[in-house]
Amino acid sequence: QVQLVQSGAEVKKPGASVKVSCKASGYTFTSNYIHWVRQAPGQGLEWMGIINPSDGSTNYAQNFQVRVTMTRDTFTSTVYMELSSLTSEDTAVYYCARAGSNHLDFWGQGTLVTVPS
Amino acid sequence: QSALTQPRSVSGSPGQSVTISCTGTSSDVGGYTYVSWYQQYPGKAPKLMIYDVIERPSGVPDRFSGSKSGNTASLTISGLQAEDEADYYCCSYAGNFNWVFGGGTKVTVL
């Protein structure tokens, strides 16, 4: 069965960076893109970007283009999302989700990133 | 890319039908047949309920249905059940490998 298992919760200082991992299993890793989506406390879902695990190509949402980097490791079937220059407004749960053509069909459990103000 | 517009909340009694709208533009909802809907319980990850406007993944009850007209997509829950009380988000492909979500709608079962 398809599974996306994310790394654990993080607490970071303002100005620091955070790197969240998402390990895929149960399917061919390079066959499906991976999205990253975040959700601030009490707020809605916000699309951050997408990575093609096959060749590492990416596309980032305009709001994150300067601060986000998505990478992958095909040997461990893991994708990573690194967000830099953190502020308290980046406090959120970060999700990875597998792309099923033009929708998000399987989601990770989420990773809480806290940036105290 | 602006978020798609959803009502903040809708409610209905058990057995009734509720419809959630999702309004975008011709650059996203109106331009593609790639609208999807997600159900989210508090503290849990979202779950895919509808994709490609009208398609239901295996295991999703057939009381959930989707539609689209122009720049507005809709999710209808027929025969509302207590377990349907959750937050619902629409999402649309917006071209050039970009996606956009709606602000979310809280469904309350009275």
JSON list of C-alpha atoms in Angstrom, two decimals:
[
{"chain": "A", "resi": 1, "resn": "GLN", "atom": "CA", "xyz": [0.00, 0.00, 0.00]},
{"chain": "A", "resi": 2, "resn": "VAL", "atom": "CA", "xyz": [1.14, 3.52, -0.72]},
{"chain": "A", "resi": 3, "resn": "GLN", "atom": "CA", "xyz": [2.69, 5.23, 2.30]},
{"chain": "A", "resi": 4, "resn": "LEU", "atom": "CA", "xyz": [4.34, 8.58, 2.80]},
{"chain": "A", "resi": 5, "resn": "VAL", "atom": "CA", "xyz": [6.09, 8.86, 6.16]},
{"chain": "A", "resi": 6, "resn": "GLN", "atom": "CA", "xyz": [7.34, 12.27, 7.22]},
{"chain": "A", "resi": 7, "resn": "SER", "atom": "CA", "xyz": [9.97, 13.31, 9.71]},
{"chain": "A", "resi": 8, "resn": "GLY", "atom": "CA", "xyz": [9.12, 14.47, 13.20]},
{"chain": "A", "resi": 9, "resn": "ALA", "atom": "CA", "xyz": [8.15, 17.82, 14.64]},
{"chain": "A", "resi": 10, "resn": "GLU", "atom": "CA", "xyz": [10.67, 20.65, 14.67]},
{"chain": "A", "resi": 11, "resn": "VAL", "atom": "CA", "xyz": [11.13, 23.83, 16.67]},
{"chain": "A", "resi": 12, "resn": "LYS", "atom": "CA", "xyz": [13.27, 26.45, 14.98]},
{"chain": "A", "resi": 13, "resn": "LYS", "atom": "CA", "xyz": [14.46, 29.95, 15.81]},
{"chain": "A", "resi": 14, "resn": "PRO", "atom": "CA", "xyz": [13.51, 32.89, 13.60]},
{"chain": "A", "resi": 15, "resn": "GLY", "atom": "CA", "xyz": [15.91, 33.21, 10.70]},
{"chain": "A", "resi": 16, "resn": "ALA", "atom": "CA", "xyz": [16.83, 29.53, 10.72]},
{"chain": "A", "resi": 17, "resn": "SER", "atom": "CA", "xyz": [16.01, 26.89, 8.12]},
{"chain": "A", "resi": 18, "resn": "VAL", "atom": "CA", "xyz": [14.08, 23.64, 8.42]},
{"chain": "A", "resi": 19, "resn": "LYS", "atom": "CA", "xyz": [14.32, 20.51, 6.29]},
{"chain": "A", "resi": 20, "resn": "VAL", "atom": "CA", "xyz": [11.39, 18.09, 6.32]},
{"chain": "A", "resi": 21, "resn": "SER", "atom": "CA", "xyz": [11.64, 14.62, 4.82]},
{"chain": "A", "resi": 22, "resn": "CYS", "atom": "CA", "xyz": [8.99, 12.42, 3.22]},
{"chain": "A", "resi": 23, "resn": "LYS", "atom": "CA", "xyz": [9.81, 8.74, 2.63]},
{"chain": "A", "resi": 24, "resn": "ALA", "atom": "CA", "xyz": [7.69, 6.97, 0.03]},
{"chain": "A", "resi": 25, "resn": "SER", "atom": "CA", "xyz": [6.90, 3.27, -0.16]},
{"chain": "A", "resi": 26, "resn": "GLY", "atom": "CA", "xyz": [4.41, 0.93, -1.79]},
{"chain": "A", "resi": 27, "resn": "TYR", "atom": "CA", "xyz": [4.85, 2.21, -5.35]},
{"chain": "A", "resi": 28, "resn": "THR", "atom": "CA", "xyz": [7.56, 3.09, -7.84]},
{"chain": "A", "resi": 29, "resn": "PHE", "atom": "CA", "xyz": [9.09, 6.25, -6.40]},
{"chain": "A", "resi": 30, "resn": "THR", "atom": "CA", "xyz": [10.01, 7.82, -9.73]},
{"chain": "A", "resi": 31, "resn": "SER", "atom": "CA", "xyz": [6.56, 7.32, -11.28]},
{"chain": "A", "resi": 32, "resn": "ASN", "atom": "CA", "xyz": [4.70, 10.05, -9.39]},
{"chain": "A", "resi": 33, "resn": "TYR", "atom": "CA", "xyz": [5.43, 13.67, -8.61]},
{"chain": "A", "resi": 34, "resn": "ILE", "atom": "CA", "xyz": [5.29, 14.80, -4.97]},
{"chain": "A", "resi": 35, "resn": "HIS", "atom": "CA", "xyz": [3.52, 17.97, -3.77]},
{"chain": "A", "resi": 36, "resn": "TRP", "atom": "CA", "xyz": [4.22, 19.95, -0.60]},
{"chain": "A", "resi": 37, "resn": "VAL", "atom": "CA", "xyz": [1.32, 21.70, 1.14]},
{"chain": "A", "resi": 38, "resn": "ARG", "atom": "CA", "xyz": [1.24, 23.57, 4.43]},
{"chain": "A", "resi": 39, "resn": "GLN", "atom": "CA", "xyz": [-1.46, 24.48, 6.92]},
{"chain": "A", "resi": 40, "resn": "ALA", "atom": "CA", "xyz": [-1.03, 27.20, 9.52]},
{"chain": "A", "resi": 41, "resn": "PRO", "atom": "CA", "xyz": [-2.90, 26.75, 12.82]},
{"chain": "A", "resi": 42, "resn": "GLY", "atom": "CA", "xyz": [-6.64, 27.16, 12.24]},
{"chain": "A", "resi": 43, "resn": "GLN", "atom": "CA", "xyz": [-6.08, 28.05, 8.60]},
{"chain": "A", "resi": 44, "resn": "GLY", "atom": "CA", "xyz": [-6.56, 26.43, 5.21]},
{"chain": "A", "resi": 45, "resn": "LEU", "atom": "CA", "xyz": [-4.29, 24.46, 2.94]},
{"chain": "A", "resi": 46, "resn": "GLU", "atom": "CA", "xyz": [-1.61, 26.31, 1.00]},
{"chain": "A", "resi": 47, "resn": "TRP", "atom": "CA", "xyz": [0.16, 24.74, -1.98]},
{"chain": "A", "resi": 48, "resn": "MET", "atom": "CA", "xyz": [3.93, 25.21, -1.84]},
{"chain": "A", "resi": 49, "resn": "GLY", "atom": "CA", "xyz": [5.33, 23.38, -4.81]},
{"chain": "A", "resi": 50, "resn": "ILE", "atom": "CA", "xyz": [5.99, 20.13, -6.62]},
{"chain": "A", "resi": 51, "resn": "ILE", "atom": "CA", "xyz": [8.97, 17.92, -7.41]},
{"chain": "A", "resi": 52, "resn": "ASN", "atom": "CA", "xyz": [9.47, 15.24, -10.03]},
{"chain": "A", "resi": 53, "resn": "PRO", "atom": "CA", "xyz": [11.38, 12.45, -8.27]},
{"chain": "A", "resi": 54, "resn": "SER", "atom": "CA", "xyz": [12.50, 11.08, -11.63]},
{"chain": "A", "resi": 55, "resn": "ASP", "atom": "CA", "xyz": [14.70, 14.01, -12.64]},
{"chain": "A", "resi": 56, "resn": "GLY", "atom": "CA", "xyz": [14.52, 16.35, -9.63]},
{"chain": "A", "resi": 57, "resn": "SER", "atom": "CA", "xyz": [12.79, 19.13, -11.55]},
{"chain": "A", "resi": 58, "resn": "THR", "atom": "CA", "xyz": [10.68, 21.43, -9.44]},
{"chain": "A", "resi": 59, "resn": "ASN", "atom": "CA", "xyz": [8.09, 24.19, -9.57]},
{"chain": "A", "resi": 60, "resn": "TYR", "atom": "CA", "xyz": [7.47, 26.41, -6.58]},
{"chain": "A", "resi": 61, "resn": "ALA", "atom": "CA", "xyz": [4.50, 28.59, -5.71]},
{"chain": "A", "resi": 62, "resn": "GLN", "atom": "CA", "xyz": [5.26, 32.25, -6.17]},
{"chain": "A", "resi": 63, "resn": "ASN", "atom": "CA", "xyz": [4.94, 32.90, -2.42]},
{"chain": "A", "resi": 64, "resn": "PHE", "atom": "CA", "xyz": [7.77, 30.50, -1.65]},
{"chain": "A", "resi": 65, "resn": "GLN", "atom": "CA", "xyz": [10.06, 30.73, -4.68]},
{"chain": "A", "resi": 66, "resn": "VAL", "atom": "CA", "xyz": [12.82, 32.60, -2.89]},
{"chain": "A", "resi": 67, "resn": "ARG", "atom": "CA", "xyz": [12.86, 30.51, 0.30]},
{"chain": "A", "resi": 68, "resn": "VAL", "atom": "CA", "xyz": [11.98, 26.91, -0.57]},
{"chain": "A", "resi": 69, "resn": "THR", "atom": "CA", "xyz": [14.09, 24.11, -2.02]},
{"chain": "A", "resi": 70, "resn": "MET", "atom": "CA", "xyz": [12.74, 20.65, -2.83]},
{"chain": "A", "resi": 71, "resn": "THR", "atom": "CA", "xyz": [15.09, 17.77, -3.48]},
{"chain": "A", "resi": 72, "resn": "ARG", "atom": "CA", "xyz": [14.97, 14.00, -3.70]},
{"chain": "A", "resi": 73, "resn": "ASP", "atom": "CA", "xyz": [17.08, 10.93, -3.03]},
{"chain": "A", "resi": 74, "resn": "THR", "atom": "CA", "xyz": [16.13, 8.11, -5.35]},
{"chain": "A", "resi": 75, "resn": "PHE", "atom": "CA", "xyz": [18.23, 5.58, -3.40]},
{"chain": "A", "resi": 76, "resn": "THR", "atom": "CA", "xyz": [16.10, 6.00, -0.29]},
{"chain": "A", "resi": 77, "resn": "SER", "atom": "CA", "xyz": [12.84, 7.02, -2.04]},
{"chain": "A", "resi": 78, "resn": "THR", "atom": "CA", "xyz": [12.77, 10.21, -0.01]},
{"chain": "A", "resi": 79, "resn": "VAL", "atom": "CA", "xyz": [11.89, 13.76, -0.93]},
{"chain": "A", "resi": 80, "resn": "TYR", "atom": "CA", "xyz": [12.91, 16.78, 1.11]},
{"chain": "A", "resi": 81, "resn": "MET", "atom": "CA", "xyz": [11.50, 20.27, 1.55]},
{"chain": "A", "resi": 82, "resn": "GLU", "atom": "CA", "xyz": [13.77, 22.95, 2.99]},
{"chain": "A", "resi": 83, "resn": "LEU", "atom": "CA", "xyz": [12.38, 26.34, 3.97]},
{"chain": "A", "resi": 84, "resn": "SER", "atom": "CA", "xyz": [14.77, 29.12, 4.91]},
{"chain": "A", "resi": 85, "resn": "SER", "atom": "CA", "xyz": [14.59, 32.48, 6.72]},
{"chain": "A", "resi": 86, "resn": "LEU", "atom": "CA", "xyz": [11.84, 31.23, 9.00]},
{"chain": "A", "resi": 87, "resn": "THR", "atom": "CA", "xyz": [9.50, 33.58, 10.81]},
{"chain": "A", "resi": 88, "resn": "SER", "atom": "CA", "xyz": [6.64, 32.94, 13.21]},
{"chain": "A", "resi": 89, "resn": "GLU", "atom": "CA", "xyz": [4.30, 33.02, 10.19]},
{"chain": "A", "resi": 90, "resn": "ASP", "atom": "CA", "xyz": [5.89, 29.78, 8.99]},
{"chain": "A", "resi": 91, "resn": "THR", "atom": "CA", "xyz": [4.55, 27.93, 12.01]},
{"chain": "A", "resi": 92, "resn": "ALA", "atom": "CA", "xyz": [2.40, 25.27, 10.36]},
{"chain": "A", "resi": 93, "resn": "VAL", "atom": "CA", "xyz": [1.90, 21.60, 9.62]},
{"chain": "A", "resi": 94, "resn": "TYR", "atom": "CA", "xyz": [3.74, 20.69, 6.44]},
{"chain": "A", "resi": 95, "resn": "TYR", "atom": "CA", "xyz": [2.39, 17.83, 4.32]},
{"chain": "A", "resi": 96, "resn": "CYS", "atom": "CA", "xyz": [3.82, 15.91, 1.42]},
{"chain": "A", "resi": 97, "resn": "ALA", "atom": "CA", "xyz": [1.34, 14.30, -0.96]},
{"chain": "A", "resi": 98, "resn": "ARG", "atom": "CA", "xyz": [1.70, 12.03, -3.95]},
{"chain": "A", "resi": 99, "resn": "ALA", "atom": "CA", "xyz": [0.48, 13.38, -7.26]},
{"chain": "A", "resi": 100, "resn": "GLY", "atom": "CA", "xyz": [-2.08, 11.23, -9.03]},
{"chain": "A", "resi": 101, "resn": "SER", "atom": "CA", "xyz": [-2.11, 13.04, -12.37]},
{"chain": "A", "resi": 102, "resn": "ASN", "atom": "CA", "xyz": [-3.67, 16.40, -11.43]},
{"chain": "A", "resi": 103, "resn": "HIS", "atom": "CA", "xyz": [-4.75, 15.70, -7.89]},
{"chain": "A", "resi": 104, "resn": "LEU", "atom": "CA", "xyz": [-3.13, 14.69, -4.60]},
{"chain": "A", "resi": 105, "resn": "ASP", "atom": "CA", "xyz": [-4.04, 11.08, -3.94]},
{"chain": "A", "resi": 106, "resn": "PHE", "atom": "CA", "xyz": [-2.03, 9.99, -0.88]},
{"chain": "A", "resi": 107, "resn": "TRP", "atom": "CA", "xyz": [-0.83, 12.25, 1.92]},
{"chain": "A", "resi": 108, "resn": "GLY", "atom": "CA", "xyz": [1.83, 12.01, 4.56]},
{"chain": "A", "resi": 109, "resn": "GLN", "atom": "CA", "xyz": [0.91, 12.36, 8.22]},
{"chain": "A", "resi": 110, "resn": "GLY", "atom": "CA", "xyz": [2.19, 15.92, 8.42]},
{"chain": "A", "resi": 111, "resn": "THR", "atom": "CA", "xyz": [5.12, 17.54, 10.21]},
{"chain": "A", "resi": 112, "resn": "LEU", "atom": "CA", "xyz": [4.59, 20.38, 12.68]},
{"chain": "A", "resi": 113, "resn": "VAL", "atom": "CA", "xyz": [7.16, 23.13, 12.38]},
{"chain": "A", "resi": 114, "resn": "THR", "atom": "CA", "xyz": [7.05, 25.70, 15.16]},
{"chain": "A", "resi": 115, "resn": "VAL", "atom": "CA", "xyz": [8.86, 29.02, 14.98]},
{"chain": "A", "resi": 116, "resn": "PRO", "atom": "CA", "xyz": [8.39, 30.90, 18.26]},
{"chain": "A", "resi": 117, "resn": "SER", "atom": "CA", "xyz": [8.02, 34.66, 17.89]},
{"chain": "B", "resi": 1, "resn": "GLN", "atom": "CA", "xyz": [-2.26, 32.96, -7.56]},
{"chain": "B", "resi": 2, "resn": "SER", "atom": "CA", "xyz": [-5.21, 33.80, -5.32]},
{"chain": "B", "resi": 3, "resn": "ALA", "atom": "CA", "xyz": [-6.96, 31.14, -3.28]},
{"chain": "B", "resi": 4, "resn": "LEU", "atom": "CA", "xyz": [-10.21, 29.75, -4.61]},
{"chain": "B", "resi": 5, "resn": "THR", "atom": "CA", "xyz": [-13.34, 31.06, -2.86]},
{"chain": "B", "resi": 6, "resn": "GLN", "atom": "CA", "xyz": [-15.38, 28.73, -0.68]},
{"chain": "B", "resi": 7, "resn": "PRO", "atom": "CA", "xyz": [-18.10, 29.50, 1.88]},
{"chain": "B", "resi": 8, "resn": "ARG", "atom": "CA", "xyz": [-16.72, 29.43, 5.40]},
{"chain": "B", "resi": 9, "resn": "SER", "atom": "CA", "xyz": [-19.41, 27.02, 6.58]},
{"chain": "B", "resi": 10, "resn": "VAL", "atom": "CA", "xyz": [-22.46, 25.04, 5.53]},
{"chain": "B", "resi": 11, "resn": "SER", "atom": "CA", "xyz": [-24.77, 22.93, 7.63]},
{"chain": "B", "resi": 12, "resn": "GLY", "atom": "CA", "xyz": [-27.54, 20.43, 7.26]},
{"chain": "B", "resi": 13, "resn": "SER", "atom": "CA", "xyz": [-29.54, 17.84, 9.15]},
{"chain": "B", "resi": 14, "resn": "PRO", "atom": "CA", "xyz": [-28.89, 14.12, 8.79]},
{"chain": "B", "resi": 15, "resn": "GLY", "atom": "CA", "xyz": [-30.30, 12.85, 5.53]},
{"chain": "B", "resi": 16, "resn": "GLN", "atom": "CA", "xyz": [-30.31, 16.25, 3.86]},
{"chain": "B", "resi": 17, "resn": "SER", "atom": "CA", "xyz": [-28.06, 17.39, 1.03]},
{"chain": "B", "resi": 18, "resn": "VAL", "atom": "CA", "xyz": [-25.49, 20.16, 1.22]},
{"chain": "B", "resi": 19, "resn": "THR", "atom": "CA", "xyz": [-23.51, 21.74, -1.58]},
{"chain": "B", "resi": 20, "resn": "ILE", "atom": "CA", "xyz": [-20.17, 23.51, -1.26]},
{"chain": "B", "resi": 21, "resn": "SER", "atom": "CA", "xyz": [-19.15, 25.93, -3.98]},
{"chain": "B", "resi": 22, "resn": "CYS", "atom": "CA", "xyz": [-15.61, 26.68, -5.11]},
{"chain": "B", "resi": 23, "resn": "THR", "atom": "CA", "xyz": [-15.16, 29.75, -7.28]},
{"chain": "B", "resi": 24, "resn": "GLY", "atom": "CA", "xyz": [-12.02, 30.53, -9.23]},
{"chain": "B", "resi": 25, "resn": "THR", "atom": "CA", "xyz": [-11.18, 32.05, -12.57]},
{"chain": "B", "resi": 26, "resn": "SER", "atom": "CA", "xyz": [-10.76, 31.02, -16.18]},
{"chain": "B", "resi": 27, "resn": "SER", "atom": "CA", "xyz": [-7.08, 30.46, -15.34]},
{"chain": "B", "resi": 28, "resn": "ASP", "atom": "CA", "xyz": [-7.79, 27.67, -12.88]},
{"chain": "B", "resi": 29, "resn": "VAL", "atom": "CA", "xyz": [-11.25, 26.17, -12.23]},
{"chain": "B", "resi": 30, "resn": "GLY", "atom": "CA", "xyz": [-12.72, 27.37, -15.51]},
{"chain": "B", "resi": 31, "resn": "GLY", "atom": "CA", "xyz": [-9.73, 26.45, -17.61]},
{"chain": "B", "resi": 32, "resn": "TYR", "atom": "CA", "xyz": [-9.22, 22.80, -16.70]},
{"chain": "B", "resi": 33, "resn": "THR", "atom": "CA", "xyz": [-11.19, 19.69, -15.73]},
{"chain": "B", "resi": 34, "resn": "TYR", "atom": "CA", "xyz": [-8.78, 19.18, -12.83]},
{"chain": "B", "resi": 35, "resn": "VAL", "atom": "CA", "xyz": [-10.73, 20.15, -9.74]},
{"chain": "B", "resi": 36, "resn": "SER", "atom": "CA", "xyz": [-10.34, 17.91, -6.70]},
{"chain": "B", "resi": 37, "resn": "TRP", "atom": "CA", "xyz": [-11.92, 17.88, -3.25]},
{"chain": "B", "resi": 38, "resn": "TYR", "atom": "CA", "xyz": [-10.42, 16.87, 0.11]},
{"chain": "B", "resi": 39, "resn": "GLN", "atom": "CA", "xyz": [-11.99, 16.01, 3.44]},
{"chain": "B", "resi": 40, "resn": "GLN", "atom": "CA", "xyz": [-10.07, 16.82, 6.61]},
{"chain": "B", "resi": 41, "resn": "TYR", "atom": "CA", "xyz": [-10.86, 15.92, 10.20]},
{"chain": "B", "resi": 42, "resn": "PRO", "atom": "CA", "xyz": [-9.24, 17.95, 13.00]},
{"chain": "B", "resi": 43, "resn": "GLY", "atom": "CA", "xyz": [-5.63, 16.97, 13.52]},
{"chain": "B", "resi": 44, "resn": "LYS", "atom": "CA", "xyz": [-5.62, 14.62, 10.53]},
{"chain": "B", "resi": 45, "resn": "ALA", "atom": "CA", "xyz": [-4.22, 14.74, 7.02]},
{"chain": "B", "resi": 46, "resn": "PRO", "atom": "CA", "xyz": [-6.59, 15.57, 4.16]},
{"chain": "B", "resi": 47, "resn": "LYS", "atom": "CA", "xyz": [-8.21, 12.74, 2.22]},
{"chain": "B", "resi": 48, "resn": "LEU", "atom": "CA", "xyz": [-9.03, 12.80, -1.49]},
{"chain": "B", "resi": 49, "resn": "MET", "atom": "CA", "xyz": [-12.80, 12.62, -2.10]},
{"chain": "B", "resi": 50, "resn": "ILE", "atom": "CA", "xyz": [-13.27, 13.75, -5.71]},
{"chain": "B", "resi": 51, "resn": "TYR", "atom": "CA", "xyz": [-10.84, 14.29, -8.58]},
{"chain": "B", "resi": 52, "resn": "ASP", "atom": "CA", "xyz": [-11.10, 15.47, -12.18]},
{"chain": "B", "resi": 53, "resn": "VAL", "atom": "CA", "xyz": [-14.29, 17.34, -11.20]},
{"chain": "B", "resi": 54, "resn": "ILE", "atom": "CA", "xyz": [-16.56, 14.29, -11.00]},
{"chain": "B", "resi": 55, "resn": "GLU", "atom": "CA", "xyz": [-14.49, 11.17, -10.32]},
{"chain": "B", "resi": 56, "resn": "ARG", "atom": "CA", "xyz": [-14.65, 9.32, -7.01]},
{"chain": "B", "resi": 57, "resn": "PRO", "atom": "CA", "xyz": [-11.68, 7.28, -5.75]},
{"chain": "B", "resi": 58, "resn": "SER", "atom": "CA", "xyz": [-12.34, 3.73, -4.71]},
{"chain": "B", "resi": 59, "resn": "GLY", "atom": "CA", "xyz": [-13.84, 3.58, -1.22]},
{"chain": "B", "resi": 60, "resn": "VAL", "atom": "CA", "xyz": [-15.44, 7.03, -1.23]},
{"chain": "B", "resi": 61, "resn": "PRO", "atom": "CA", "xyz": [-19.21, 6.76, -0.70]},
{"chain": "B", "resi": 62, "resn": "ASP", "atom": "CA", "xyz": [-21.36, 7.61, -3.71]},
{"chain": "B", "resi": 63, "resn": "ARG", "atom": "CA", "xyz": [-23.22, 10.24, -1.68]},
{"chain": "B", "resi": 64, "resn": "PHE", "atom": "CA", "xyz": [-20.27, 12.49, -2.52]},
{"chain": "B", "resi": 65, "resn": "SER", "atom": "CA", "xyz": [-20.46, 13.99, -6.00]},
{"chain": "B", "resi": 66, "resn": "GLY", "atom": "CA", "xyz": [-18.78, 16.78, -7.90]},
{"chain": "B", "resi": 67, "resn": "SER", "atom": "CA", "xyz": [-19.70, 19.11, -10.72]},
{"chain": "B", "resi": 68, "resn": "LYS", "atom": "CA", "xyz": [-18.50, 22.26, -12.45]},
{"chain": "B", "resi": 69, "resn": "SER", "atom": "CA", "xyz": [-20.05, 25.13, -14.34]},
{"chain": "B", "resi": 70, "resn": "GLY", "atom": "CA", "xyz": [-17.86, 27.87, -15.74]},
{"chain": "B", "resi": 71, "resn": "ASN", "atom": "CA", "xyz": [-15.48, 29.11, -13.06]},
{"chain": "B", "resi": 72, "resn": "THR", "atom": "CA", "xyz": [-17.34, 27.44, -10.17]},
{"chain": "B", "resi": 73, "resn": "ALA", "atom": "CA", "xyz": [-17.02, 23.85, -9.03]},
{"chain": "B", "resi": 74, "resn": "SER", "atom": "CA", "xyz": [-19.28, 22.22, -6.46]},
{"chain": "B", "resi": 75, "resn": "LEU", "atom": "CA", "xyz": [-19.20, 19.31, -4.06]},
{"chain": "B", "resi": 76, "resn": "THR", "atom": "CA", "xyz": [-22.54, 17.84, -3.03]},
{"chain": "B", "resi": 77, "resn": "ILE", "atom": "CA", "xyz": [-23.01, 15.54, -0.08]},
{"chain": "B", "resi": 78, "resn": "SER", "atom": "CA", "xyz": [-26.33, 13.73, -0.34]},
{"chain": "B", "resi": 79, "resn": "GLY", "atom": "CA", "xyz": [-27.89, 11.90, 2.58]},
{"chain": "B", "resi": 80, "resn": "LEU", "atom": "CA", "xyz": [-25.72, 13.76, 5.07]},
{"chain": "B", "resi": 81, "resn": "GLN", "atom": "CA", "xyz": [-24.33, 11.62, 7.89]},
{"chain": "B", "resi": 82, "resn": "ALA", "atom": "CA", "xyz": [-22.76, 12.55, 11.21]},
{"chain": "B", "resi": 83, "resn": "GLU", "atom": "CA", "xyz": [-19.38, 11.29, 10.02]},
{"chain": "B", "resi": 84, "resn": "ASP", "atom": "CA", "xyz": [-19.42, 13.83, 7.18]},
{"chain": "B", "resi": 85, "resn": "GLU", "atom": "CA", "xyz": [-18.84, 16.65, 9.66]},
{"chain": "B", "resi": 86, "resn": "ALA", "atom": "CA", "xyz": [-15.38, 17.89, 8.68]},
{"chain": "B", "resi": 87, "resn": "ASP", "atom": "CA", "xyz": [-13.55, 20.57, 6.73]},
{"chain": "B", "resi": 88, "resn": "TYR", "atom": "CA", "xyz": [-13.61, 20.36, 2.94]},
{"chain": "B", "resi": 89, "resn": "TYR", "atom": "CA", "xyz": [-11.13, 21.93, 0.54]},
{"chain": "B", "resi": 90, "resn": "CYS", "atom": "CA", "xyz": [-11.28, 22.29, -3.21]},
{"chain": "B", "resi": 91, "resn": "CYS", "atom": "CA", "xyz": [-8.14, 22.39, -5.32]},
{"chain": "B", "resi": 92, "resn": "SER", "atom": "CA", "xyz": [-7.59, 23.24, -8.96]},
{"chain": "B", "resi": 93, "resn": "TYR", "atom": "CA", "xyz": [-4.76, 22.93, -11.43]},
{"chain": "B", "resi": 94, "resn": "ALA", "atom": "CA", "xyz": [-3.79, 26.45, -12.47]},
{"chain": "B", "resi": 95, "resn": "GLY", "atom": "CA", "xyz": [-1.46, 25.79, -15.38]},
{"chain": "B", "resi": 96, "resn": "ASN", "atom": "CA", "xyz": [2.35, 25.68, -15.66]},
{"chain": "B", "resi": 97, "resn": "PHE", "atom": "CA", "xyz": [2.64, 23.09, -12.89]},
{"chain": "B", "resi": 98, "resn": "ASN", "atom": "CA", "xyz": [0.85, 25.24, -10.34]},
{"chain": "B", "resi": 99, "resn": "TRP", "atom": "CA", "xyz": [-2.06, 24.26, -8.11]},
{"chain": "B", "resi": 100, "resn": "VAL", "atom": "CA", "xyz": [-4.29, 26.37, -5.88]},
{"chain": "B", "resi": 101, "resn": "PHE", "atom": "CA", "xyz": [-6.52, 25.46, -2.93]},
{"chain": "B", "resi": 102, "resn": "GLY", "atom": "CA", "xyz": [-9.73, 26.98, -1.69]},
{"chain": "B", "resi": 103, "resn": "GLY", "atom": "CA", "xyz": [-9.98, 28.50, 1.76]},
{"chain": "B", "resi": 104, "resn": "GLY", "atom": "CA", "xyz": [-11.95, 25.57, 3.14]},
{"chain": "B", "resi": 105, "resn": "THR", "atom": "CA", "xyz": [-15.54, 24.97, 4.25]},
{"chain": "B", "resi": 106, "resn": "LYS", "atom": "CA", "xyz": [-16.63, 23.59, 7.58]},
{"chain": "B", "resi": 107, "resn": "VAL", "atom": "CA", "xyz": [-19.56, 21.20, 7.22]},
{"chain": "B", "resi": 108, "resn": "THR", "atom": "CA", "xyz": [-21.71, 20.90, 10.34]},
{"chain": "B", "resi": 109, "resn": "VAL", "atom": "CA", "xyz": [-24.28, 18.15, 10.77]},
{"chain": "B", "resi": 110, "resn": "LEU", "atom": "CA", "xyz": [-27.07, 19.57, 12.91]}
]
